[in-house]
PDB file of C-alpha atoms in Angstrom:
ATOM      1  CA  MET A   1      -0.483   0.393   0.341  1.00  0.00           C
ATOM      2  CA  LYS A   2       1.552   3.438  -0.659  1.00  0.00           C
ATOM      3  CA  LEU A   3      -0.038   7.165   0.501  1.00  0.00           C
ATOM      4  CA  GLY A   4      -1.529   9.572  -2.092  1.00  0.00           C
ATOM      5  CA  MET A   5      -3.373  12.025  -2.567  1.00  0.00           C
ATOM      6  CA  LEU A   6      -5.858  14.027  -5.110  1.00  0.00           C
ATOM      7  CA  THR A   7      -4.264  16.922  -6.714  1.00  0.00           C
ATOM      8  CA  ALA A   8      -8.040  18.686  -7.250  1.00  0.00           C
ATOM      9  CA  CYS A   9      -7.298  20.164  -3.802  1.00  0.00           C
ATOM     10  CA  LEU A  10      -4.556  22.747  -5.198  1.00  0.00           C
ATOM     11  CA  PRO A  11      -6.202  23.608  -8.411  1.00  0.00           C
ATOM     12  CA  HIS A  12      -3.999  27.068  -8.922  1.00  0.00           C
ATOM     13  CA  LEU A  13      -0.453  24.955  -8.666  1.00  0.00           C
ATOM     14  CA  SER A  14       1.031  23.248 -11.476  1.00  0.00           C
ATOM     15  CA  LEU A  15       1.425  19.654 -11.700  1.00  0.00           C
ATOM     16  CA  ALA A  16       5.561  20.004 -11.201  1.00  0.00           C
ATOM     17  CA  GLU A  17       4.718  22.460  -8.149  1.00  0.00           C
ATOM     18  CA  ILE A  18       2.646  19.698  -6.821  1.00  0.00           C
ATOM     19  CA  ALA A  19       4.423  16.824  -7.148  1.00  0.00           C
ATOM     20  CA  ALA A  20       7.437  19.012  -5.918  1.00  0.00           C
ATOM     21  CA  TRP A  21       5.791  19.749  -2.921  1.00  0.00           C
ATOM     22  CA  ALA A  22       4.068  16.210  -1.955  1.00  0.00           C
ATOM     23  CA  SER A  23       7.138  14.349  -2.250  1.00  0.00           C
ATOM     24  CA  GLU A  24       9.093  16.629   0.396  1.00  0.00           C
ATOM     25  CA  ALA A  25       5.545  15.804   2.290  1.00  0.00           C
ATOM     26  CA  GLY A  26       6.311  12.247   2.383  1.00  0.00           C
ATOM     27  CA  TYR A  27       3.669  11.185  -0.303  1.00  0.00           C
ATOM     28  CA  GLU A  28       4.662   8.633  -2.691  1.00  0.00           C
ATOM     29  CA  ALA A  29       1.813   8.729  -4.814  1.00  0.00           C
ATOM     30  CA  LEU A  30      -0.356  11.098  -6.593  1.00  0.00           C
ATOM     31  CA  GLU A  31      -3.696  10.976  -8.244  1.00  0.00           C
ATOM     32  CA  VAL A  32      -3.679  13.580 -11.305  1.00  0.00           C
ATOM     33  CA  ALA A  33      -6.990  15.483 -11.779  1.00  0.00           C
ATOM     34  CA  ALA A  34      -7.743  16.026 -15.217  1.00  0.00           C
ATOM     35  CA  TRP A  35     -10.888  18.248 -15.458  1.00  0.00           C
ATOM     36  CA  PRO A  36     -10.521  20.291 -19.105  1.00  0.00           C
ATOM     37  CA  ARG A  37      -9.490  23.299 -18.297  1.00  0.00           C
ATOM     38  CA  THR A  38     -12.686  25.471 -18.572  1.00  0.00           C
ATOM     39  CA  GLY A  39     -11.808  28.070 -16.149  1.00  0.00           C
ATOM     40  CA  GLY A  40     -15.044  26.493 -13.982  1.00  0.00           C
ATOM     41  CA  ARG A  41     -15.451  25.114 -10.361  1.00  0.00           C
ATOM     42  CA  ASP A  42     -11.938  25.187  -8.311  1.00  0.00           C
ATOM     43  CA  PHE A  43     -12.351  21.555  -8.090  1.00  0.00           C
ATOM     44  CA  GLU A  44     -12.438  21.244 -11.730  1.00  0.00           C
ATOM     45  CA  ALA A  45      -8.356  21.301 -11.726  1.00  0.00           C
ATOM     46  CA  ALA A  46      -6.438  20.620 -14.808  1.00  0.00           C
ATOM     47  CA  HIS A  47      -3.420  19.007 -14.195  1.00  0.00           C
ATOM     48  CA  LEU A  48      -2.658  17.317 -17.339  1.00  0.00           C
ATOM     49  CA  PRO A  49      -3.784  18.471 -20.824  1.00  0.00           C
ATOM     50  CA  VAL A  50      -5.354  15.541 -21.243  1.00  0.00           C
ATOM     51  CA  ALA A  51      -6.395  17.435 -25.278  1.00  0.00           C
ATOM     52  CA  GLY A  52      -4.118  16.648 -27.737  1.00  0.00           C
ATOM     53  CA  PHE A  53      -2.072  14.886 -25.110  1.00  0.00           C
ATOM     54  CA  GLY A  54       1.469  13.441 -27.099  1.00  0.00           C
ATOM     55  CA  GLN A  55       4.474  11.614 -26.399  1.00  0.00           C
ATOM     56  CA  ARG A  56       6.571  14.611 -25.953  1.00  0.00           C
ATOM     57  CA  ASP A  57       4.020  15.150 -23.157  1.00  0.00           C
ATOM     58  CA  ALA A  58       4.501  12.000 -21.546  1.00  0.00           C
ATOM     59  CA  GLU A  59       7.681  11.832 -21.654  1.00  0.00           C
ATOM     60  CA  GLU A  60       7.738  14.956 -19.407  1.00  0.00           C
ATOM     61  CA  ILE A  61       5.452  13.798 -17.249  1.00  0.00           C
ATOM     62  CA  ARG A  62       7.111  11.016 -16.948  1.00  0.00           C
ATOM     63  CA  GLY A  63      10.227  12.434 -16.175  1.00  0.00           C
ATOM     64  CA  LEU A  64       8.513  14.867 -13.475  1.00  0.00           C
ATOM     65  CA  PHE A  65       7.316  11.775 -11.547  1.00  0.00           C
ATOM     66  CA  GLU A  66      10.562  10.125 -11.601  1.00  0.00           C
ATOM     67  CA  ARG A  67      12.568  12.791 -10.316  1.00  0.00           C
ATOM     68  CA  HIS A  68      10.055  13.044  -7.404  1.00  0.00           C
ATOM     69  CA  ARG A  69       9.892   9.715  -6.818  1.00  0.00           C
ATOM     70  CA  LEU A  70       6.267   9.134  -7.186  1.00  0.00           C
ATOM     71  CA  ASP A  71       3.691   7.071  -8.407  1.00  0.00           C
ATOM     72  CA  LEU A  72       0.851   8.177 -10.726  1.00  0.00           C
ATOM     73  CA  SER A  73      -2.049   6.170  -9.136  1.00  0.00           C
ATOM     74  CA  ALA A  74      -4.714   6.955 -11.572  1.00  0.00           C
ATOM     75  CA  LEU A  75      -6.052   9.375 -13.448  1.00  0.00           C
ATOM     76  CA  ALA A  76      -8.999  11.628 -11.965  1.00  0.00           C
ATOM     77  CA  TYR A  77     -12.193  13.289 -14.124  1.00  0.00           C
ATOM     78  CA  TYR A  78     -15.385  12.628 -11.535  1.00  0.00           C
ATOM     79  CA  GLU A  79     -18.410  13.749 -13.845  1.00  0.00           C
ATOM     80  CA  ASN A  80     -21.639  12.894 -14.307  1.00  0.00           C
ATOM     81  CA  ASN A  81     -21.688  10.502 -17.182  1.00  0.00           C
ATOM     82  CA  LEU A  82     -25.678  10.529 -17.149  1.00  0.00           C
ATOM     83  CA  HIS A  83     -25.823  13.458 -17.653  1.00  0.00           C
ATOM     84  CA  PRO A  84     -29.347  14.581 -18.853  1.00  0.00           C
ATOM     85  CA  ASP A  85     -28.885  17.058 -21.647  1.00  0.00           C
ATOM     86  CA  PRO A  86     -27.041  14.771 -24.559  1.00  0.00           C
ATOM     87  CA  ALA A  87     -24.996  17.771 -25.910  1.00  0.00           C
ATOM     88  CA  ARG A  88     -23.271  17.854 -22.545  1.00  0.00           C
ATOM     89  CA  ARG A  89     -22.997  14.045 -21.703  1.00  0.00           C
ATOM     90  CA  ALA A  90     -21.546  13.369 -24.887  1.00  0.00           C
ATOM     91  CA  GLU A  91     -18.679  16.504 -24.245  1.00  0.00           C
ATOM     92  CA  ILE A  92     -17.908  14.715 -20.480  1.00  0.00           C
ATOM     93  CA  HIS A  93     -17.907  10.622 -22.533  1.00  0.00           C
ATOM     94  CA  ALA A  94     -15.663  12.481 -25.117  1.00  0.00           C
ATOM     95  CA  HIS A  95     -13.277  14.353 -22.259  1.00  0.00           C
ATOM     96  CA  LEU A  96     -13.432  10.872 -20.263  1.00  0.00           C
ATOM     97  CA  LYS A  97     -12.279   8.759 -23.343  1.00  0.00           C
ATOM     98  CA  ALA A  98      -9.066  11.831 -23.864  1.00  0.00           C
ATOM     99  CA  VAL A  99      -8.724  11.126 -20.138  1.00  0.00           C
ATOM    100  CA  ILE A 100      -8.232   7.303 -20.325  1.00  0.00           C
ATOM    101  CA  ASP A 101      -6.332   8.279 -23.702  1.00  0.00           C
ATOM    102  CA  THR A 102      -3.881  10.193 -20.932  1.00  0.00           C
ATOM    103  CA  ALA A 103      -3.742   7.334 -19.136  1.00  0.00           C
ATOM    104  CA  ALA A 104      -2.661   4.745 -21.576  1.00  0.00           C
ATOM    105  CA  ALA A 105      -0.176   6.559 -22.821  1.00  0.00           C
ATOM    106  CA  LEU A 106       1.323   7.004 -18.919  1.00  0.00           C
ATOM    107  CA  ASP A 107       0.707   2.960 -18.571  1.00  0.00           C
ATOM    108  CA  VAL A 108      -1.307   4.536 -15.669  1.00  0.00           C
ATOM    109  CA  PRO A 109      -3.848   1.638 -14.372  1.00  0.00           C
ATOM    110  CA  TYR A 110      -6.998   3.504 -13.406  1.00  0.00           C
ATOM    111  CA  VAL A 111      -9.245   6.324 -14.848  1.00  0.00           C
ATOM    112  CA  GLY A 112     -12.026   7.980 -12.061  1.00  0.00           C
ATOM    113  CA  THR A 113     -15.128   8.950 -12.918  1.00  0.00           C
ATOM    114  CA  PHE A 114     -18.975   9.054 -11.434  1.00  0.00           C
ATOM    115  CA  VAL A 115     -21.675   7.180 -12.919  1.00  0.00           C
ATOM    116  CA  GLY A 116     -23.955   9.570 -12.071  1.00  0.00           C
ATOM    117  CA  ARG A 117     -27.517   9.686 -12.299  1.00  0.00           C
ATOM    118  CA  ASP A 118     -29.887  11.856 -14.574  1.00  0.00           C
ATOM    119  CA  TRP A 119     -32.140  13.421 -11.714  1.00  0.00           C
ATOM    120  CA  THR A 120     -35.160  14.273 -14.292  1.00  0.00           C
ATOM    121  CA  ARG A 121     -35.661   9.806 -13.675  1.00  0.00           C
ATOM    122  CA  PRO A 122     -36.210   7.928 -11.203  1.00  0.00           C
ATOM    123  CA  VAL A 123     -33.617   5.075 -10.240  1.00  0.00           C
ATOM    124  CA  ALA A 124     -34.826   2.214 -12.789  1.00  0.00           C
ATOM    125  CA  PRO A 125     -34.534   3.992 -15.499  1.00  0.00           C
ATOM    126  CA  ASN A 126     -30.761   4.953 -14.962  1.00  0.00           C
ATOM    127  CA  LEU A 127     -29.987   1.419 -13.722  1.00  0.00           C
ATOM    128  CA  GLU A 128     -31.000   0.979 -17.566  1.00  0.00           C
ATOM    129  CA  GLU A 129     -29.526   3.567 -19.089  1.00  0.00           C
ATOM    130  CA  ALA A 130     -25.928   3.294 -17.558  1.00  0.00           C
ATOM    131  CA  GLU A 131     -26.255  -0.351 -18.727  1.00  0.00           C
ATOM    132  CA  LYS A 132     -26.928   0.909 -21.643  1.00  0.00           C
ATOM    133  CA  VAL A 133     -24.060   3.391 -21.647  1.00  0.00           C
ATOM    134  CA  PHE A 134     -21.392   2.269 -19.650  1.00  0.00           C
ATOM    135  CA  PRO A 135     -20.440  -1.496 -21.826  1.00  0.00           C
ATOM    136  CA  GLU A 136     -18.861   1.130 -24.419  1.00  0.00           C
ATOM    137  CA  LEU A 137     -17.061   3.325 -22.095  1.00  0.00           C
ATOM    138  CA  VAL A 138     -15.571   0.460 -20.753  1.00  0.00           C
ATOM    139  CA  GLU A 139     -14.890  -1.813 -23.860  1.00  0.00           C
ATOM    140  CA  TYR A 140     -12.989   1.530 -24.802  1.00  0.00           C
ATOM    141  CA  ALA A 141     -10.724   1.555 -21.395  1.00  0.00           C
ATOM    142  CA  GLY A 142     -10.113  -1.926 -21.287  1.00  0.00           C
ATOM    143  CA  GLU A 143      -8.942  -1.782 -25.124  1.00  0.00           C
ATOM    144  CA  ARG A 144      -6.203   0.838 -23.690  1.00  0.00           C
ATOM    145  CA  ASP A 145      -4.951  -1.273 -20.413  1.00  0.00           C
ATOM    146  CA  VAL A 146      -7.317   0.774 -18.067  1.00  0.00           C
ATOM    147  CA  ARG A 147     -10.148   0.532 -15.836  1.00  0.00           C
ATOM    148  CA  LEU A 148     -12.373   2.764 -14.984  1.00  0.00           C
ATOM    149  CA  ILE A 149     -13.085   3.120 -11.151  1.00  0.00           C
ATOM    150  CA  ILE A 150     -15.797   4.632  -9.526  1.00  0.00           C
ATOM    151  CA  GLU A 151     -16.073   6.534  -6.370  1.00  0.00           C
ATOM    152  CA  ASN A 152     -19.073   5.581  -4.142  1.00  0.00           C
ATOM    153  CA  CYS A 153     -19.408   9.306  -3.469  1.00  0.00           C
ATOM    154  CA  VAL A 154     -23.403  10.068  -3.047  1.00  0.00           C
ATOM    155  CA  MET A 155     -23.366  13.670  -4.797  1.00  0.00           C
ATOM    156  CA  GLU A 156     -26.532  14.698  -3.208  1.00  0.00           C
ATOM    157  CA  GLY A 157     -25.511  18.110  -4.795  1.00  0.00           C
ATOM    158  CA  TRP A 158     -26.547  17.282  -8.077  1.00  0.00           C
ATOM    159  CA  HIS A 159     -30.641  16.727  -7.075  1.00  0.00           C
ATOM    160  CA  PRO A 160     -32.564  19.406  -6.942  1.00  0.00           C
ATOM    161  CA  ASP A 161     -33.982  17.900  -3.622  1.00  0.00           C
ATOM    162  CA  GLY A 162     -30.743  16.166  -2.874  1.00  0.00           C
ATOM    163  CA  CYS A 163     -30.855  12.977  -3.342  1.00  0.00           C
ATOM    164  CA  PRO A 164     -27.834  10.866  -4.657  1.00  0.00           C
ATOM    165  CA  GLY A 165     -27.204  11.725  -7.865  1.00  0.00           C
ATOM    166  CA  ASN A 166     -24.304   9.043  -7.993  1.00  0.00           C
ATOM    167  CA  LEU A 167     -25.904   5.581  -8.036  1.00  0.00           C
ATOM    168  CA  ALA A 168     -22.656   3.767  -6.892  1.00  0.00           C
ATOM    169  CA  TYR A 169     -23.358   4.860  -3.194  1.00  0.00           C
ATOM    170  CA  SER A 170     -24.106   1.386  -1.442  1.00  0.00           C
ATOM    171  CA  PRO A 171     -23.108  -2.205  -1.598  1.00  0.00           C
ATOM    172  CA  GLU A 172     -26.203  -2.556  -3.610  1.00  0.00           C
ATOM    173  CA  LEU A 173     -25.245  -0.645  -6.150  1.00  0.00           C
ATOM    174  CA  TRP A 174     -21.927  -1.903  -6.159  1.00  0.00           C
ATOM    175  CA  GLU A 175     -22.403  -5.254  -7.159  1.00  0.00           C
ATOM    176  CA  TRP A 176     -24.710  -3.624 -10.196  1.00  0.00           C
ATOM    177  CA  MET A 177     -22.309  -2.112 -11.575  1.00  0.00           C
ATOM    178  CA  PHE A 178     -19.718  -4.036 -11.283  1.00  0.00           C
ATOM    179  CA  SER A 179     -21.505  -6.679 -13.382  1.00  0.00           C
ATOM    180  CA  LEU A 180     -20.859  -3.582 -15.696  1.00  0.00           C
ATOM    181  CA  GLY A 181     -17.545  -4.364 -15.075  1.00  0.00           C
ATOM    182  CA  LEU A 182     -16.342  -1.383 -13.475  1.00  0.00           C
ATOM    183  CA  TYR A 183     -14.067  -1.154 -10.405  1.00  0.00           C
ATOM    184  CA  LEU A 184     -14.256   0.629  -6.848  1.00  0.00           C
ATOM    185  CA  ASN A 185     -12.511   3.755  -5.753  1.00  0.00           C
ATOM    186  CA  TRP A 186     -13.782   2.727  -2.502  1.00  0.00           C
ATOM    187  CA  ASP A 187     -13.686   5.868  -0.122  1.00  0.00           C
ATOM    188  CA  PRO A 188     -15.101   5.603   3.882  1.00  0.00           C
ATOM    189  CA  SER A 189     -16.387   9.393   4.114  1.00  0.00           C
ATOM    190  CA  HIS A 190     -19.253   8.517   2.027  1.00  0.00           C
ATOM    191  CA  LEU A 191     -20.598   5.742   3.713  1.00  0.00           C
ATOM    192  CA  THR A 192     -20.590   7.472   7.653  1.00  0.00           C
ATOM    193  CA  TRP A 193     -22.833   9.740   6.692  1.00  0.00           C
ATOM    194  CA  ILE A 194     -25.332   7.304   4.848  1.00  0.00           C
ATOM    195  CA  GLY A 195     -25.009   4.733   7.891  1.00  0.00           C
ATOM    196  CA  VAL A 196     -23.213   1.999   6.399  1.00  0.00           C
ATOM    197  CA  ASP A 197     -20.148   0.910   8.278  1.00  0.00           C
ATOM    198  CA  PRO A 198     -16.676   1.476   5.892  1.00  0.00           C
ATOM    199  CA  VAL A 199     -14.706  -1.474   7.753  1.00  0.00           C
ATOM    200  CA  GLN A 200     -17.549  -3.701   7.070  1.00  0.00           C
ATOM    201  CA  THR A 201     -18.098  -3.304   3.051  1.00  0.00           C
ATOM    202  CA  ILE A 202     -13.973  -3.954   2.539  1.00  0.00           C
ATOM    203  CA  ALA A 203     -13.694  -7.431   2.775  1.00  0.00           C
ATOM    204  CA  PRO A 204     -16.693  -8.208   0.584  1.00  0.00           C
ATOM    205  CA  TYR A 205     -15.819  -6.125  -2.350  1.00  0.00           C
ATOM    206  CA  ALA A 206     -11.561  -6.683  -1.923  1.00  0.00           C
ATOM    207  CA  ASP A 207     -11.059  -8.100  -4.890  1.00  0.00           C
ATOM    208  CA  ARG A 208     -12.726  -4.879  -6.968  1.00  0.00           C
ATOM    209  CA  ILE A 209     -10.911  -2.278  -4.376  1.00  0.00           C
ATOM    210  CA  VAL A 210      -8.475  -1.492  -6.495  1.00  0.00           C
ATOM    211  CA  HIS A 211      -7.499   2.210  -5.644  1.00  0.00           C
ATOM    212  CA  ALA A 212      -8.691   3.706  -2.244  1.00  0.00           C
ATOM    213  CA  GLN A 213      -9.230   7.416  -1.075  1.00  0.00           C
ATOM    214  CA  ALA A 214      -8.565   8.742   1.970  1.00  0.00           C
ATOM    215  CA  LYS A 215     -11.548  11.836   3.401  1.00  0.00           C
ATOM    216  CA  ASP A 216     -13.190  12.374   6.651  1.00  0.00           C
ATOM    217  CA  LEU A 217     -16.413  12.808   7.801  1.00  0.00           C
ATOM    218  CA  GLN A 218     -17.311  14.727  11.159  1.00  0.00           C
ATOM    219  CA  ILE A 219     -21.222  14.458  12.394  1.00  0.00           C
ATOM    220  CA  LEU A 220     -22.427  17.524  13.877  1.00  0.00           C
ATOM    221  CA  PRO A 221     -23.536  17.531  17.157  1.00  0.00           C
ATOM    222  CA  GLY A 222     -27.397  17.646  17.202  1.00  0.00           C
ATOM    223  CA  LYS A 223     -27.630  19.033  13.864  1.00  0.00           C
ATOM    224  CA  VAL A 224     -29.312  16.129  12.718  1.00  0.00           C
ATOM    225  CA  ASP A 225     -31.916  16.444  15.226  1.00  0.00           C
ATOM    226  CA  ARG A 226     -33.199  19.587  13.262  1.00  0.00           C
ATOM    227  CA  TYR A 227     -32.419  18.517  10.041  1.00  0.00           C
ATOM    228  CA  GLY A 228     -33.279  14.921  10.208  1.00  0.00           C
ATOM    229  CA  PHE A 229     -31.049  12.760   7.852  1.00  0.00           C
ATOM    230  CA  PHE A 230     -31.910  14.413   4.569  1.00  0.00           C
ATOM    231  CA  GLY A 231     -30.731  18.061   5.222  1.00  0.00           C
ATOM    232  CA  LYS A 232     -31.526  21.203   5.461  1.00  0.00           C
ATOM    233  CA  ALA A 233     -34.437  21.499   3.401  1.00  0.00           C
ATOM    234  CA  VAL A 234     -35.868  25.322   4.053  1.00  0.00           C
ATOM    235  CA  GLN A 235     -32.881  27.347   3.427  1.00  0.00           C
ATOM    236  CA  ARG A 236     -30.281  25.511   1.810  1.00  0.00           C
ATOM    237  CA  GLU A 237     -28.481  28.245  -0.201  1.00  0.00           C
ATOM    238  CA  ASP A 238     -25.930  25.870  -1.425  1.00  0.00           C
ATOM    239  CA  PRO A 239     -26.908  22.487  -2.229  1.00  0.00           C
ATOM    240  CA  TRP A 240     -23.504  20.749  -0.865  1.00  0.00           C
ATOM    241  CA  ASP A 241     -24.304  21.664   2.550  1.00  0.00           C
ATOM    242  CA  THR A 242     -26.679  19.637   4.690  1.00  0.00           C
ATOM    243  CA  GLY A 243     -26.121  21.352   7.981  1.00  0.00           C
ATOM    244  CA  TRP A 244     -25.318  18.258  10.112  1.00  0.00           C
ATOM    245  CA  TRP A 245     -22.286  17.254   8.715  1.00  0.00           C
ATOM    246  CA  ARG A 246     -19.282  17.742   6.831  1.00  0.00           C
ATOM    247  CA  TYR A 247     -15.872  16.565   5.488  1.00  0.00           C
ATOM    248  CA  ARG A 248     -12.488  16.569   7.094  1.00  0.00           C
ATOM    249  CA  VAL A 249      -9.012  15.436   6.865  1.00  0.00           C
ATOM    250  CA  PRO A 250      -7.643  11.780   7.651  1.00  0.00           C
ATOM    251  CA  GLY A 251      -8.250  12.111  12.349  1.00  0.00           C
ATOM    252  CA  ARG A 252     -10.755  15.025  12.037  1.00  0.00           C
ATOM    253  CA  GLY A 253     -13.851  13.044  11.961  1.00  0.00           C
ATOM    254  CA  GLN A 254     -15.437   9.836  12.724  1.00  0.00           C
ATOM    255  CA  VAL A 255     -13.972   7.096  11.066  1.00  0.00           C
ATOM    256  CA  ASP A 256     -11.374   4.803  12.458  1.00  0.00           C
ATOM    257  CA  TRP A 257      -8.120   4.993  10.312  1.00  0.00           C
ATOM    258  CA  SER A 258      -6.224   2.330  12.112  1.00  0.00           C
ATOM    259  CA  ALA A 259      -9.588  -0.442  11.253  1.00  0.00           C
ATOM    260  CA  VAL A 260      -9.711   0.940   7.851  1.00  0.00           C
ATOM    261  CA  VAL A 261      -6.519   0.185   7.232  1.00  0.00           C
ATOM    262  CA  ASP A 262      -5.844  -3.002   8.735  1.00  0.00           C
ATOM    263  CA  ALA A 263      -8.772  -4.054   6.828  1.00  0.00           C
ATOM    264  CA  LEU A 264      -7.536  -3.355   3.663  1.00  0.00           C
ATOM    265  CA  TYR A 265      -4.496  -5.029   4.158  1.00  0.00           C
ATOM    266  CA  GLU A 266      -6.241  -8.217   6.095  1.00  0.00           C
ATOM    267  CA  HIS A 267      -7.662  -8.441   2.793  1.00  0.00           C
ATOM    268  CA  GLY A 268      -5.204  -7.370   0.072  1.00  0.00           C
ATOM    269  CA  PHE A 269      -5.301  -4.361  -0.648  1.00  0.00           C
ATOM    270  CA  THR A 270      -1.723  -3.704  -2.195  1.00  0.00           C
ATOM    271  CA  GLY A 271      -2.758   0.256  -4.447  1.00  0.00           C
ATOM    272  CA  THR A 272      -2.855   3.402  -3.375  1.00  0.00           C
ATOM    273  CA  LEU A 273      -4.555   4.864  -0.237  1.00  0.00           C
ATOM    274  CA  SER A 274      -5.029   8.536  -2.135  1.00  0.00           C
ATOM    275  CA  VAL A 275      -5.783  11.573   0.507  1.00  0.00           C
ATOM    276  CA  GLU A 276      -8.517  13.514  -0.998  1.00  0.00           C
ATOM    277  CA  HIS A 277      -8.648  17.276   0.658  1.00  0.00           C
ATOM    278  CA  GLU A 278     -12.558  18.612   0.832  1.00  0.00           C
ATOM    279  CA  ASP A 279     -12.497  19.668   4.771  1.00  0.00           C
ATOM    280  CA  PRO A 280     -13.504  23.176   4.998  1.00  0.00           C
ATOM    281  CA  VAL A 281     -11.671  24.073   8.413  1.00  0.00           C
ATOM    282  CA  TRP A 282      -8.116  23.641   6.114  1.00  0.00           C
ATOM    283  CA  GLY A 283      -9.311  25.452   2.820  1.00  0.00           C
ATOM    284  CA  GLY A 284      -9.989  28.402   1.396  1.00  0.00           C
ATOM    285  CA  THR A 285      -5.987  29.593   1.540  1.00  0.00           C
ATOM    286  CA  GLU A 286      -2.644  27.379  -0.227  1.00  0.00           C
ATOM    287  CA  GLU A 287      -1.279  27.416   2.511  1.00  0.00           C
ATOM    288  CA  LYS A 288      -4.287  26.104   4.793  1.00  0.00           C
ATOM    289  CA  VAL A 289      -4.500  23.312   1.656  1.00  0.00           C
ATOM    290  CA  LYS A 290      -1.004  21.804   2.250  1.00  0.00           C
ATOM    291  CA  THR A 291      -1.678  22.141   6.394  1.00  0.00           C
ATOM    292  CA  GLY A 292      -4.388  19.729   6.227  1.00  0.00           C
ATOM    293  CA  LEU A 293      -2.149  17.646   4.046  1.00  0.00           C
ATOM    294  CA  GLU A 294       0.388  17.443   6.161  1.00  0.00           C
ATOM    295  CA  ILE A 295      -2.533  16.555   9.082  1.00  0.00           C
ATOM    296  CA  ALA A 296      -3.479  13.841   6.874  1.00  0.00           C
ATOM    297  CA  HIS A 297      -0.062  12.608   6.272  1.00  0.00           C
ATOM    298  CA  ARG A 298       0.553  12.258  10.171  1.00  0.00           C
ATOM    299  CA  THR A 299      -2.813  10.375  10.789  1.00  0.00           C
ATOM    300  CA  LEU A 300      -1.867   7.894   8.089  1.00  0.00           C
ATOM    301  CA  ARG A 301       2.047   7.916   7.279  1.00  0.00           C
ATOM    302  CA  PRO A 302       2.304   5.615  10.643  1.00  0.00           C
ATOM    303  CA  LEU A 303      -0.520   3.000  10.064  1.00  0.00           C
ATOM    304  CA  ILE A 304       1.069   2.196   6.421  1.00  0.00           C
ATOM    305  CA  VAL A 305       3.947  -0.346   6.053  1.00  0.00           C
ATOM    306  CA  ALA A 306       7.235   1.270   4.745  1.00  0.00           C
TER     307      ALA A 306
END
């Protein structure tokens, strides 16, 4: 097992700057954000020029990672592959294929994304639609020796009523998506707030957990008693603010990281545990984000065999 980090939390730094800092901070791998350069949301970090990525680009990136003694564990493009707008969905699929091509050029085994959801339709027709959409994407990746890995994030902010916007949030749905040839980028934080014990999900699905994300979650005392499980309903200006929980860096929330890492080892996980920093306490500035990543490293490094 190696300790890595997702680069998306530092969208305004170059990949070269992040690699230099991460190596110095003791990280061993990077999960590289590969959103398009749209100038949109901050978390849509574009740390690889996947559009038109060529041999010279590949040589430059390989050299960068070799100089800093880092692995490139996965490329990350977490978007809605079932978007209800056909034109937007086509854009997403085209960029996802460019990310897959770039992964193949760099010999990166995994590309992370979401199943997503058409939020205008119920769950059942979405599953049927996914069964039409994903085989072609899985085949495209497989032909290039790349696996598509799905993060089990609920993505409640994508749904107008805060319902799940990514149909990959529970073990029931994992079993369904595995049948489509998809793998899991396992994240315990999302399981924690929906009432699933993350440690208990490792053994049954160990053969499909090929990459993992390290993000913590803090339950805010007493808040669920006001809002209920589904979160704020009357005054929810931010679609991602449920009002009763928030993401934290590892070591600042509810997740038992000793138990998580132990279970991953017990069941044969040899991939990368990649810190995904979305902690509002340690966010907002580059300095604070880096401090949050240092806290995560101090939490996890003693648990991982050198």
